[in-house]
Tab-separated table of C-alpha atoms and ligand atoms in Angstrom:
chain	number	residue	atom	x	y	z
A	1	MET	CA	-77.418	-52.493	-42.301
A	2	THR	CA	-74.742	-50.383	-43.903
A	3	LEU	CA	-71.428	-50.717	-42.512
A	4	ALA	CA	-68.396	-48.399	-42.902
A	5	HIS	CA	-65.366	-50.624	-43.318
A	6	PHE	CA	-62.001	-49.661	-42.266
A	7	PRO	CA	-58.583	-50.356	-44.091
A	8	ASP	CA	-57.214	-53.821	-43.708
A	9	GLY	CA	-54.684	-53.862	-40.947
A	10	PHE	CA	-56.473	-50.995	-38.995
A	11	THR	CA	-55.661	-51.482	-35.358
A	12	TRP	CA	-58.504	-51.654	-32.765
A	13	GLY	CA	-57.390	-51.018	-29.324
A	14	ALA	CA	-57.946	-49.444	-25.871
A	15	SER	CA	-55.929	-47.298	-23.566
A	16	SER	CA	-55.025	-46.944	-19.965
A	17	SER	CA	-52.192	-45.491	-17.776
A	18	ALA	CA	-50.290	-46.733	-14.824
A	19	TYR	CA	-51.391	-44.485	-12.002
A	20	GLN	CA	-55.064	-44.723	-13.057
A	21	ILE	CA	-55.326	-48.331	-13.034
A	22	GLU	CA	-52.284	-50.253	-11.326
A	23	GLY	CA	-52.700	-49.614	-7.444
A	24	ALA	CA	-49.895	-51.457	-5.825
A	25	VAL	CA	-48.096	-48.303	-5.138
A	26	ARG	CA	-45.535	-49.870	-2.895
A	27	ALA	CA	-44.993	-52.966	-4.706
A	28	GLU	CA	-41.660	-54.231	-5.857
A	29	GLY	CA	-39.765	-51.116	-5.226
A	30	ARG	CA	-41.877	-48.424	-6.522
A	31	GLU	CA	-41.487	-45.071	-4.787
A	32	GLU	CA	-43.665	-42.038	-4.843
A	33	SER	CA	-44.726	-39.929	-7.716
A	34	ILE	CA	-46.159	-36.253	-7.822
A	35	TRP	CA	-49.707	-37.970	-8.022
A	36	ASP	CA	-49.145	-39.790	-4.760
A	37	LEU	CA	-48.402	-36.504	-3.247
A	38	PHE	CA	-50.783	-34.419	-4.974
A	39	CYS	CA	-53.809	-36.960	-3.703
A	40	ASN	CA	-52.804	-36.272	-0.163
A	41	ARG	CA	-53.728	-32.450	-0.399
A	42	PRO	CA	-56.950	-31.846	1.255
A	43	GLY	CA	-59.631	-30.920	-1.574
A	44	ALA	CA	-57.332	-32.027	-4.454
A	45	ILE	CA	-59.490	-34.853	-5.466
A	46	ASP	CA	-63.128	-34.513	-5.812
A	47	ASP	CA	-64.089	-37.695	-3.711
A	48	GLY	CA	-60.914	-37.612	-1.622
A	49	SER	CA	-59.614	-40.708	-3.178
A	50	ASP	CA	-56.260	-41.603	-4.701
A	51	GLY	CA	-54.548	-44.302	-6.913
A	52	ARG	CA	-53.421	-46.604	-3.979
A	53	PHE	CA	-55.784	-49.410	-5.179
A	54	ALA	CA	-57.411	-48.206	-8.346
A	55	CYS	CA	-58.237	-51.118	-10.567
A	56	ASP	CA	-55.514	-53.304	-8.760
A	57	ALA	CA	-54.531	-54.022	-12.429
A	58	TYR	CA	-50.854	-54.580	-11.377
A	59	ASP	CA	-52.076	-58.052	-9.718
A	60	ARG	CA	-54.554	-58.817	-12.383
A	61	ILE	CA	-52.698	-59.100	-15.702
A	62	PRO	CA	-54.276	-62.451	-16.737
A	63	GLU	CA	-57.817	-61.586	-16.072
A	64	ASP	CA	-57.455	-58.118	-17.833
A	65	ILE	CA	-55.987	-59.580	-20.837
A	66	ALA	CA	-58.884	-62.077	-20.903
A	67	LEU	CA	-61.164	-59.147	-20.978
A	68	MET	CA	-59.200	-57.450	-24.018
A	69	GLN	CA	-59.617	-60.870	-25.908
A	70	GLU	CA	-63.267	-60.700	-25.195
A	71	LEU	CA	-63.416	-57.209	-26.555
A	72	GLY	CA	-61.456	-58.502	-29.683
A	73	LEU	CA	-58.766	-55.810	-28.945
A	74	GLN	CA	-55.630	-56.058	-31.383
A	75	GLY	CA	-53.843	-53.433	-29.456
A	76	TYR	CA	-53.372	-52.234	-25.873
A	77	ARG	CA	-51.732	-49.037	-24.873
A	78	PHE	CA	-50.546	-48.615	-21.552
A	79	SER	CA	-47.971	-46.486	-19.703
A	80	VAL	CA	-44.836	-47.714	-17.713
A	81	ALA	CA	-44.685	-46.003	-14.165
A	82	TRP	CA	-41.541	-44.123	-13.957
A	83	PRO	CA	-41.539	-44.465	-10.166
A	84	ARG	CA	-41.313	-48.245	-10.572
A	85	ILE	CA	-38.436	-48.308	-12.982
A	86	HIS	CA	-36.290	-45.192	-11.736
A	87	PRO	CA	-37.902	-44.685	-8.297
A	88	ASP	CA	-35.424	-42.064	-7.195
A	89	GLY	CA	-35.286	-40.345	-10.563
A	90	SER	CA	-31.594	-41.214	-11.117
A	91	SER	CA	-30.246	-43.662	-13.589
A	92	ARG	CA	-30.518	-46.447	-10.968
A	93	VAL	CA	-32.849	-49.120	-12.562
A	94	ASN	CA	-35.245	-51.035	-10.128
A	95	GLN	CA	-35.075	-54.378	-11.954
A	96	PRO	CA	-38.350	-55.866	-10.278
A	97	GLY	CA	-40.249	-52.847	-11.728
A	98	LEU	CA	-38.942	-53.499	-15.259
A	99	ASP	CA	-39.700	-57.217	-14.886
A	100	HIS	CA	-43.303	-56.510	-14.075
A	101	TYR	CA	-43.784	-54.899	-17.407
A	102	ARG	CA	-41.826	-57.579	-19.193
A	103	ARG	CA	-44.374	-60.112	-17.972
A	104	GLN	CA	-47.258	-57.687	-18.993
A	105	VAL	CA	-45.659	-57.445	-22.536
A	106	ASP	CA	-45.077	-61.118	-22.845
A	107	ALA	CA	-48.494	-61.874	-21.743
A	108	LEU	CA	-50.063	-59.437	-24.310
A	109	LEU	CA	-47.982	-60.804	-27.275
A	110	ASP	CA	-48.826	-64.282	-25.948
A	111	ALA	CA	-52.622	-63.257	-26.283
A	112	GLY	CA	-51.966	-61.843	-29.707
A	113	ILE	CA	-52.583	-58.199	-28.469
A	114	THR	CA	-49.830	-55.800	-29.744
A	115	PRO	CA	-48.594	-53.562	-26.827
A	116	MET	CA	-48.147	-49.879	-27.450
A	117	ILE	CA	-46.256	-48.161	-24.577
A	118	THR	CA	-46.498	-44.733	-23.333
A	119	LEU	CA	-43.256	-43.490	-21.613
A	120	TYR	CA	-44.634	-40.615	-19.415
A	121	HIS	CA	-48.103	-40.350	-18.472
A	122	TRP	CA	-47.701	-37.599	-15.708
A	123	ASP	CA	-46.166	-39.839	-12.760
A	124	LEU	CA	-43.004	-38.026	-12.254
A	125	PRO	CA	-40.763	-39.536	-9.420
A	126	ARG	CA	-40.966	-37.421	-6.289
A	127	PRO	CA	-37.138	-36.904	-6.059
A	128	LEU	CA	-37.364	-35.269	-9.544
A	129	GLN	CA	-40.136	-32.817	-8.350
A	130	SER	CA	-37.971	-31.943	-5.452
A	131	ARG	CA	-35.347	-30.723	-7.882
A	132	GLY	CA	-37.805	-28.458	-9.653
A	133	GLY	CA	-39.878	-30.967	-11.695
A	134	TRP	CA	-40.620	-29.837	-15.214
A	135	ALA	CA	-39.636	-26.316	-14.414
A	136	ASN	CA	-36.090	-27.754	-14.273
A	137	ARG	CA	-34.661	-28.370	-17.807
A	138	ASP	CA	-32.761	-31.249	-16.609
A	139	THR	CA	-35.831	-33.309	-16.165
A	140	ALA	CA	-35.966	-33.492	-19.979
A	141	ALA	CA	-32.593	-35.214	-19.980
A	142	ARG	CA	-33.977	-37.599	-17.152
A	143	LEU	CA	-36.929	-38.613	-19.415
A	144	GLY	CA	-34.358	-39.391	-22.010
A	145	GLU	CA	-32.505	-41.755	-19.647
A	146	PHE	CA	-35.877	-43.367	-18.704
A	147	ALA	CA	-36.592	-43.878	-22.610
A	148	ASP	CA	-33.219	-45.533	-23.055
A	149	THR	CA	-33.973	-48.018	-20.275
A	150	VAL	CA	-37.374	-48.795	-21.677
A	151	GLY	CA	-36.130	-48.826	-25.284
A	152	ARG	CA	-33.509	-51.524	-24.377
A	153	ALA	CA	-35.925	-53.584	-22.329
A	154	PHE	CA	-38.732	-53.693	-24.707
A	155	GLY	CA	-37.549	-52.363	-28.072
A	156	ASP	CA	-37.468	-55.809	-29.697
A	157	LEU	CA	-41.022	-56.749	-28.603
A	158	VAL	CA	-42.983	-53.429	-28.668
A	159	PRO	CA	-43.501	-51.816	-32.129
A	160	ARG	CA	-44.535	-48.333	-30.912
A	161	PHE	CA	-43.621	-46.032	-28.089
A	162	ILE	CA	-45.225	-42.737	-27.095
A	163	THR	CA	-42.722	-40.316	-25.372
A	164	VAL	CA	-45.106	-37.918	-23.587
A	165	ASN	CA	-48.953	-37.891	-23.288
A	166	GLU	CA	-50.710	-34.649	-23.656
A	167	PRO	CA	-48.089	-31.970	-22.674
A	168	TRP	CA	-50.741	-29.373	-22.783
A	169	VAL	CA	-52.896	-31.055	-20.114
A	170	HIS	CA	-49.791	-31.845	-17.752
A	171	GLY	CA	-48.188	-28.540	-18.523
A	172	TRP	CA	-51.033	-26.188	-17.914
A	173	LEU	CA	-53.539	-28.102	-15.551
A	174	GLY	CA	-50.484	-29.282	-13.471
A	175	HIS	CA	-48.522	-26.109	-13.188
A	176	PHE	CA	-50.894	-23.209	-13.974
A	177	MET	CA	-54.424	-24.241	-13.013
A	178	GLY	CA	-53.275	-26.238	-10.081
A	179	ILE	CA	-55.917	-29.053	-10.553
A	180	HIS	CA	-53.414	-31.692	-11.531
A	181	ALA	CA	-50.159	-32.761	-9.815
A	182	PRO	CA	-47.799	-31.127	-9.004
A	183	GLY	CA	-50.622	-28.530	-8.191
A	184	LEU	CA	-48.846	-25.233	-9.058
A	185	HIS	CA	-50.280	-21.824	-9.950
A	186	ASP	CA	-47.530	-20.037	-11.898
A	187	PHE	CA	-47.737	-18.847	-15.524
A	188	GLY	CA	-43.940	-18.698	-15.985
A	189	ILE	CA	-43.401	-22.203	-14.473
A	190	ALA	CA	-46.179	-23.519	-16.736
A	191	LEU	CA	-44.406	-22.065	-19.829
A	192	ALA	CA	-41.046	-23.585	-18.620
A	193	ALA	CA	-42.836	-27.096	-17.982
A	194	ASN	CA	-44.331	-27.118	-21.444
A	195	HIS	CA	-41.221	-26.085	-23.095
A	196	HIS	CA	-39.385	-28.958	-21.086
A	197	LEU	CA	-42.033	-31.545	-21.799
A	198	MET	CA	-41.398	-30.932	-25.538
A	199	LEU	CA	-37.590	-31.086	-24.911
A	200	GLY	CA	-38.309	-34.205	-22.964
A	201	HIS	CA	-40.124	-35.587	-26.159
A	202	ALA	CA	-36.936	-34.751	-28.044
A	203	GLU	CA	-34.672	-36.636	-25.466
A	204	ALA	CA	-36.797	-39.710	-25.478
A	205	MET	CA	-37.168	-39.723	-29.269
A	206	GLU	CA	-33.277	-39.601	-29.580
A	207	ALA	CA	-33.043	-42.310	-26.855
A	208	PHE	CA	-35.570	-44.519	-28.512
A	209	ARG	CA	-33.733	-44.191	-31.959
A	210	ALA	CA	-30.599	-45.475	-30.283
A	211	SER	CA	-31.912	-48.241	-27.838
A	212	ALA	CA	-35.019	-49.303	-29.964
A	213	PRO	CA	-34.163	-48.941	-33.397
A	214	LYS	CA	-36.904	-51.306	-34.737
A	215	ALA	CA	-39.574	-49.637	-32.953
A	216	GLU	CA	-41.705	-46.592	-33.965
A	217	ALA	CA	-41.815	-43.513	-31.744
A	218	GLY	CA	-43.998	-40.353	-31.561
A	219	ILE	CA	-45.883	-38.163	-29.109
A	220	ALA	CA	-49.572	-37.958	-28.120
A	221	LEU	CA	-51.226	-34.601	-28.307
A	222	VAL	CA	-54.706	-33.862	-27.125
A	223	LEU	CA	-56.221	-31.631	-29.689
A	224	SER	CA	-59.517	-29.659	-29.841
A	225	PRO	CA	-60.820	-27.403	-32.605
A	226	ALA	CA	-61.703	-23.860	-31.187
A	227	SER	CA	-64.695	-22.040	-32.291
A	228	PRO	CA	-65.679	-18.469	-31.597
A	229	PHE	CA	-69.014	-17.981	-29.707
A	230	GLY	CA	-70.070	-14.953	-31.435
A	231	ASP	CA	-68.858	-13.317	-34.536
A	232	SER	CA	-67.120	-10.304	-33.246
A	233	ASN	CA	-63.527	-9.872	-33.840
A	234	ALA	CA	-62.740	-10.073	-30.135
A	235	ASP	CA	-64.396	-13.539	-30.131
A	236	LEU	CA	-62.644	-14.712	-33.293
A	237	GLU	CA	-59.277	-13.647	-31.917
A	238	ALA	CA	-59.874	-15.481	-28.808
A	239	ALA	CA	-60.685	-18.574	-30.721
A	240	HIS	CA	-57.397	-18.088	-32.586
A	241	ARG	CA	-55.551	-17.791	-29.123
A	242	GLN	CA	-57.353	-20.815	-27.768
A	243	ASP	CA	-56.066	-22.818	-30.996
A	244	GLY	CA	-52.626	-21.255	-30.460
A	245	TRP	CA	-52.793	-22.378	-26.759
A	246	ILE	CA	-53.910	-26.108	-27.111
A	247	ASN	CA	-53.058	-27.102	-30.771
A	248	ARG	CA	-50.664	-24.973	-32.630
A	249	TRP	CA	-47.987	-24.428	-29.833
A	250	TYR	CA	-47.336	-28.025	-30.003
A	251	LEU	CA	-47.978	-28.796	-33.670
A	252	ASP	CA	-45.999	-25.979	-34.998
A	253	ALA	CA	-43.190	-26.989	-32.711
A	254	LEU	CA	-43.045	-30.552	-33.921
A	255	TYR	CA	-43.722	-29.960	-37.600
A	256	ARG	CA	-42.372	-26.401	-38.247
A	257	GLY	CA	-39.487	-26.292	-35.869
A	258	ALA	CA	-40.921	-22.993	-34.297
A	259	TYR	CA	-43.562	-21.863	-31.678
A	260	PRO	CA	-46.083	-19.815	-33.319
A	261	ASP	CA	-45.261	-16.047	-33.409
A	262	ASP	CA	-48.560	-14.839	-32.207
A	263	MET	CA	-48.352	-17.019	-28.888
A	264	LEU	CA	-44.600	-16.235	-28.368
A	265	ASP	CA	-45.765	-12.531	-28.473
A	266	LEU	CA	-48.310	-13.281	-25.825
A	267	TYR	CA	-46.035	-15.253	-23.630
A	268	ARG	CA	-42.707	-13.146	-24.107
A	269	ALA	CA	-42.511	-11.798	-20.636
A	270	SER	CA	-42.658	-15.097	-19.028
A	271	LEU	CA	-40.689	-17.508	-21.456
A	272	PRO	CA	-38.104	-19.849	-20.140
A	273	GLU	CA	-34.694	-19.894	-21.845
A	274	ILE	CA	-35.021	-21.576	-25.321
A	275	GLY	CA	-31.742	-23.205	-26.362
A	276	ALA	CA	-30.605	-22.346	-29.887
A	277	ASP	CA	-31.092	-26.062	-31.059
A	278	ASP	CA	-34.050	-26.841	-28.914
A	279	LEU	CA	-36.880	-26.457	-31.544
A	280	ALA	CA	-34.602	-28.323	-34.158
A	281	ARG	CA	-34.561	-31.265	-31.800
A	282	ILE	CA	-38.244	-31.193	-31.037
A	283	ALA	CA	-38.976	-31.109	-34.756
A	284	GLN	CA	-36.899	-34.216	-35.422
A	285	PRO	CA	-38.832	-36.675	-37.508
A	286	THR	CA	-41.392	-38.966	-35.802
A	287	ASP	CA	-43.022	-42.178	-36.954
A	288	PHE	CA	-46.434	-41.143	-36.253
A	289	LEU	CA	-48.547	-38.709	-34.467
A	290	ALA	CA	-50.838	-39.961	-31.477
A	291	ILE	CA	-54.012	-37.745	-31.315
A	292	ASN	CA	-56.239	-37.821	-28.266
A	293	TYR	CA	-59.608	-36.280	-29.085
A	294	TYR	CA	-62.562	-35.629	-26.750
A	295	PHE	CA	-64.231	-32.361	-27.281
A	296	ARG	CA	-64.469	-29.048	-29.118
A	297	THR	CA	-64.000	-25.851	-27.254
A	298	THR	CA	-66.111	-22.749	-27.825
A	299	VAL	CA	-64.797	-19.629	-26.397
A	300	ARG	CA	-65.486	-15.957	-26.234
A	301	TRP	CA	-63.263	-12.785	-25.413
A	302	ASN	CA	-63.304	-12.120	-21.557
A	303	ARG	CA	-61.083	-9.323	-20.200
A	304	ASP	CA	-60.990	-11.373	-16.883
A	305	GLY	CA	-60.248	-14.755	-18.572
A	306	GLY	CA	-56.667	-15.167	-17.407
A	307	PRO	CA	-53.501	-14.291	-19.314
A	308	LEU	CA	-55.164	-15.216	-22.633
A	309	GLN	CA	-58.516	-13.411	-21.874
A	310	ILE	CA	-60.475	-16.249	-23.007
A	311	GLU	CA	-63.700	-17.732	-21.478
A	312	ARG	CA	-64.853	-21.358	-22.377
A	313	VAL	CA	-68.649	-21.178	-23.098
A	314	ILE	CA	-70.969	-24.169	-23.799
A	315	PRO	CA	-73.322	-23.046	-26.738
A	316	PRO	CA	-77.015	-23.646	-26.199
A	317	ASN	CA	-78.308	-27.195	-27.257
A	318	ALA	CA	-74.665	-28.485	-27.270
A	319	GLN	CA	-74.360	-31.883	-25.771
A	320	VAL	CA	-71.886	-32.285	-22.858
A	321	SER	CA	-70.075	-35.056	-21.329
A	322	GLY	CA	-69.959	-36.007	-17.780
A	323	MET	CA	-66.968	-33.731	-17.281
A	324	GLY	CA	-68.717	-30.808	-18.979
A	325	PHE	CA	-67.163	-30.966	-22.232
A	326	GLU	CA	-68.813	-30.124	-25.616
A	327	ILE	CA	-69.405	-33.394	-27.429
A	328	ASP	CA	-68.676	-32.974	-31.122
A	329	PRO	CA	-67.900	-35.844	-33.429
A	330	ASP	CA	-67.326	-33.495	-36.326
A	331	GLY	CA	-64.533	-31.928	-34.457
A	332	LEU	CA	-62.649	-35.193	-34.762
A	333	TYR	CA	-62.991	-35.162	-38.409
A	334	GLU	CA	-61.914	-31.586	-38.606
A	335	THR	CA	-59.019	-32.022	-36.534
A	336	LEU	CA	-57.671	-35.073	-38.445
A	337	VAL	CA	-58.112	-33.366	-41.757
A	338	ARG	CA	-56.430	-30.175	-40.461
A	339	VAL	CA	-53.546	-32.024	-39.103
A	340	HIS	CA	-52.987	-34.077	-42.258
A	341	ARG	CA	-53.394	-30.937	-44.496
A	342	ASP	CA	-51.221	-28.421	-42.419
A	343	TYR	CA	-48.626	-30.628	-40.788
A	344	ALA	CA	-48.642	-33.903	-42.690
A	345	PRO	CA	-47.391	-36.498	-40.073
A	346	VAL	CA	-46.386	-39.661	-41.732
A	347	LYS	CA	-48.914	-41.758	-39.951
A	348	ILE	CA	-51.840	-40.678	-37.308
A	349	VAL	CA	-53.146	-43.013	-34.528
A	350	ILE	CA	-56.109	-42.014	-32.365
A	351	ALA	CA	-54.666	-42.978	-28.980
A	352	GLU	CA	-57.561	-41.857	-26.872
A	353	ASN	CA	-61.192	-41.027	-27.456
A	354	GLY	CA	-64.133	-41.717	-25.263
A	355	LEU	CA	-66.990	-40.420	-22.932
A	356	SER	CA	-67.663	-40.306	-19.234
A	357	VAL	CA	-71.286	-40.719	-18.286
A	358	GLU	CA	-73.026	-41.755	-15.341
A	359	ASP	CA	-73.119	-45.620	-15.640
A	360	ARG	CA	-75.375	-47.588	-13.265
A	361	LEU	CA	-74.917	-51.250	-12.641
A	362	VAL	CA	-78.407	-52.752	-12.698
A	363	ASP	CA	-78.891	-56.561	-12.316
A	364	GLY	CA	-75.369	-57.172	-13.132
A	365	ALA	CA	-75.418	-55.188	-16.487
A	366	VAL	CA	-74.387	-51.625	-17.472
A	367	ASP	CA	-76.588	-50.203	-20.154
A	368	ASP	CA	-74.779	-47.167	-21.837
A	369	PRO	CA	-76.282	-46.179	-25.050
A	370	VAL	CA	-74.980	-42.846	-24.880
A	371	ARG	CA	-71.534	-43.940	-24.840
A	372	GLU	CA	-72.192	-46.405	-27.729
A	373	ARG	CA	-73.585	-43.522	-29.788
A	374	TYR	CA	-70.409	-41.298	-28.928
A	375	LEU	CA	-68.096	-43.974	-30.001
A	376	ARG	CA	-70.188	-44.724	-33.217
A	377	GLU	CA	-70.295	-41.188	-34.330
A	378	HIS	CA	-66.493	-40.569	-33.669
A	379	LEU	CA	-65.540	-43.632	-35.454
A	380	LEU	CA	-67.721	-42.741	-38.551
A	381	ALA	CA	-66.006	-39.104	-38.358
A	382	ALA	CA	-62.591	-40.913	-38.374
A	383	HIS	CA	-63.734	-43.101	-41.281
A	384	ARG	CA	-64.723	-39.916	-43.403
A	385	ALA	CA	-61.348	-38.613	-42.690
A	386	ILE	CA	-59.547	-41.845	-43.805
A	387	ALA	CA	-61.697	-41.434	-47.150
A	388	GLU	CA	-60.283	-38.108	-47.390
A	389	GLY	CA	-56.730	-39.549	-47.422
A	390	VAL	CA	-55.777	-38.957	-43.640
A	391	PRO	CA	-53.273	-41.652	-42.882
A	392	LEU	CA	-55.018	-43.072	-39.887
A	393	ASP	CA	-53.882	-46.559	-38.886
A	394	GLY	CA	-55.527	-47.193	-35.482
A	395	TYR	CA	-58.053	-46.287	-32.780
A	396	TYR	CA	-57.609	-46.812	-29.014
A	397	CYS	CA	-60.554	-46.171	-27.103
A	398	TRP	CA	-60.161	-44.458	-23.721
A	399	SER	CA	-60.564	-46.390	-21.598
A	400	LEU	CA	-60.301	-50.177	-21.271
A	401	MET	CA	-61.964	-49.853	-17.819
A	402	ASP	CA	-63.282	-47.296	-15.405
A	403	ASN	CA	-60.291	-45.886	-13.341
A	404	PHE	CA	-58.880	-43.176	-11.349
A	405	GLU	CA	-59.978	-40.016	-13.407
A	406	TRP	CA	-57.199	-37.669	-11.749
A	407	ASN	CA	-58.679	-34.658	-9.938
A	408	HIS	CA	-62.162	-36.262	-10.274
A	409	GLY	CA	-61.109	-39.445	-8.592
A	410	TYR	CA	-63.506	-42.401	-9.267
A	411	THR	CA	-66.433	-40.046	-9.994
A	412	GLN	CA	-66.091	-40.190	-13.762
A	413	ARG	CA	-66.394	-43.478	-15.651
A	414	PHE	CA	-64.721	-43.833	-19.064
A	415	GLY	CA	-64.518	-47.606	-19.237
A	416	LEU	CA	-65.679	-50.049	-21.996
A	417	VAL	CA	-65.599	-52.126	-18.951
A	418	TYR	CA	-67.200	-51.218	-15.644
A	419	THR	CA	-65.036	-51.587	-12.555
A	420	ASP	CA	-66.835	-52.384	-9.445
A	421	PHE	CA	-64.210	-50.685	-7.081
A	422	ALA	CA	-65.324	-52.272	-4.008
A	423	THR	CA	-65.034	-55.987	-5.347
A	424	GLN	CA	-62.596	-55.425	-8.302
A	425	ASP	CA	-65.356	-57.049	-10.618
A	426	ARG	CA	-65.246	-56.218	-14.103
A	427	ILE	CA	-68.215	-56.185	-16.298
A	428	ILE	CA	-68.324	-55.486	-19.945
A	429	LYS	CA	-70.705	-52.511	-20.743
A	430	ARG	CA	-73.223	-52.496	-23.608
A	431	SER	CA	-70.784	-50.293	-25.326
A	432	GLY	CA	-67.928	-52.754	-24.837
A	433	ARG	CA	-70.005	-55.423	-26.551
A	434	TRP	CA	-70.762	-53.121	-29.304
A	435	TYR	CA	-66.961	-52.172	-29.561
A	436	ALA	CA	-66.226	-56.016	-29.847
A	437	GLY	CA	-68.619	-56.244	-32.806
A	438	VAL	CA	-66.477	-53.323	-34.434
A	439	THR	CA	-63.259	-54.967	-33.773
A	440	ARG	CA	-64.340	-58.261	-35.081
A	441	GLU	CA	-65.897	-56.793	-38.430
A	442	ASN	CA	-63.333	-54.134	-38.846
A	443	ALA	CA	-66.389	-51.945	-39.573
A	444	VAL	CA	-68.686	-49.457	-37.834
A	445	PRO	CA	-72.471	-49.605	-38.540
A	446	ALA	CA	-73.276	-46.474	-40.476
B	501	IFM	O1	-57.949	-39.986	-18.100
B	501	IFM	C1	-57.502	-39.081	-18.945
B	501	IFM	C2	-56.121	-39.491	-19.552
B	501	IFM	O2	-55.139	-39.886	-18.551
B	501	IFM	C3	-55.486	-38.479	-20.436
B	501	IFM	N1	-56.437	-38.290	-21.401
B	501	IFM	C4	-57.805	-37.801	-20.975
B	501	IFM	C5	-58.382	-38.756	-20.257
B	501	IFM	C6	-59.909	-38.594	-19.780
B	501	IFM	O3	-59.823	-37.248	-19.137
């Protein structure tokens, strides 16, 4: 069997986020976040569930770290819950919340697993939403305050911090499409939220530089190559707008210090106030770019397709994930090469990549060859990108274990490990066993 070897020192990991796995929503001083509220809305979550119990990971640190060791993980990415650390959104620190993550970081390090912390994975404290949430420019400064606390507490132990996870998803799905917390449907607010999330990234970068000078810091973007469905000019232009919407808006701001002109023209009437030095701060140097990659997006022009006049289409014969997304490993290669060529981040890490499929537990085992194939093909795409000079230094699979998949509740499973939500048993899936071979060999069967 031919093996595609990865560079020495490449980090193999898995990712998670606080609200999706922790449960324990009232433990040790945690207060509500916007997700606790959103889940209470009738119809908001496909199966009517919420993250109150999730994977109960808050109380299962030793057993979950043992699973990580079985998978041979060298890195684990998790987020720290803002409502555990600054429950009322002010500068007051809830020490028990911070102590919890200290125990988790220590246990990971004792197990030889390097922690990577995401500061903000969408769980805004309720009091900050009451003051306008991300529509309010001040929320960016509050994120800076949170970064200062986390940097002081963990900066000597944790080598990498991610400031904000997927501003596109949080900004648009939460503030315009209304399918994520806080559940708003307002174009202007979504634009303000997007800008303030990027400003929050800048505030957090500045805070980490001061409070965690030894650590690296950067942001996580979800990126997706955009293809036109047909070859008409209208479809080509729709694909360019799609690219501007999800990719260029963030990449241009971070690496060129300017939002793209074509998108500014489109958004002009609804833009928030953008301060004179906002973009310069957003474009301050980072140590790495974290890329979350799941799918390609094919679009065509549609007059009724919202402000951008875009309609997403699944091309005939395309394979789709359990969430209805177009599976395309080449899209990962394309994304990595394009980002390296056009924006040249110093380093890149894939902080999320994975597949939701319908898993079945049969006789105590989960046979998921489709996920195994997805992972293999995406890793081979990443390997090709490295061969072309892309400075990729790690891969974190989404997700360590099945968890609360936001508006889809528990209906979508992404884990390398199966979670039985009734008993909280964890069962390593076939894909997890396969991934353990990859982490052990530092290589992927070609
Ligand atoms: O579960 C999410 C995660 O929280 C952010 N990125 C995409 C994942 C799968 O939808």
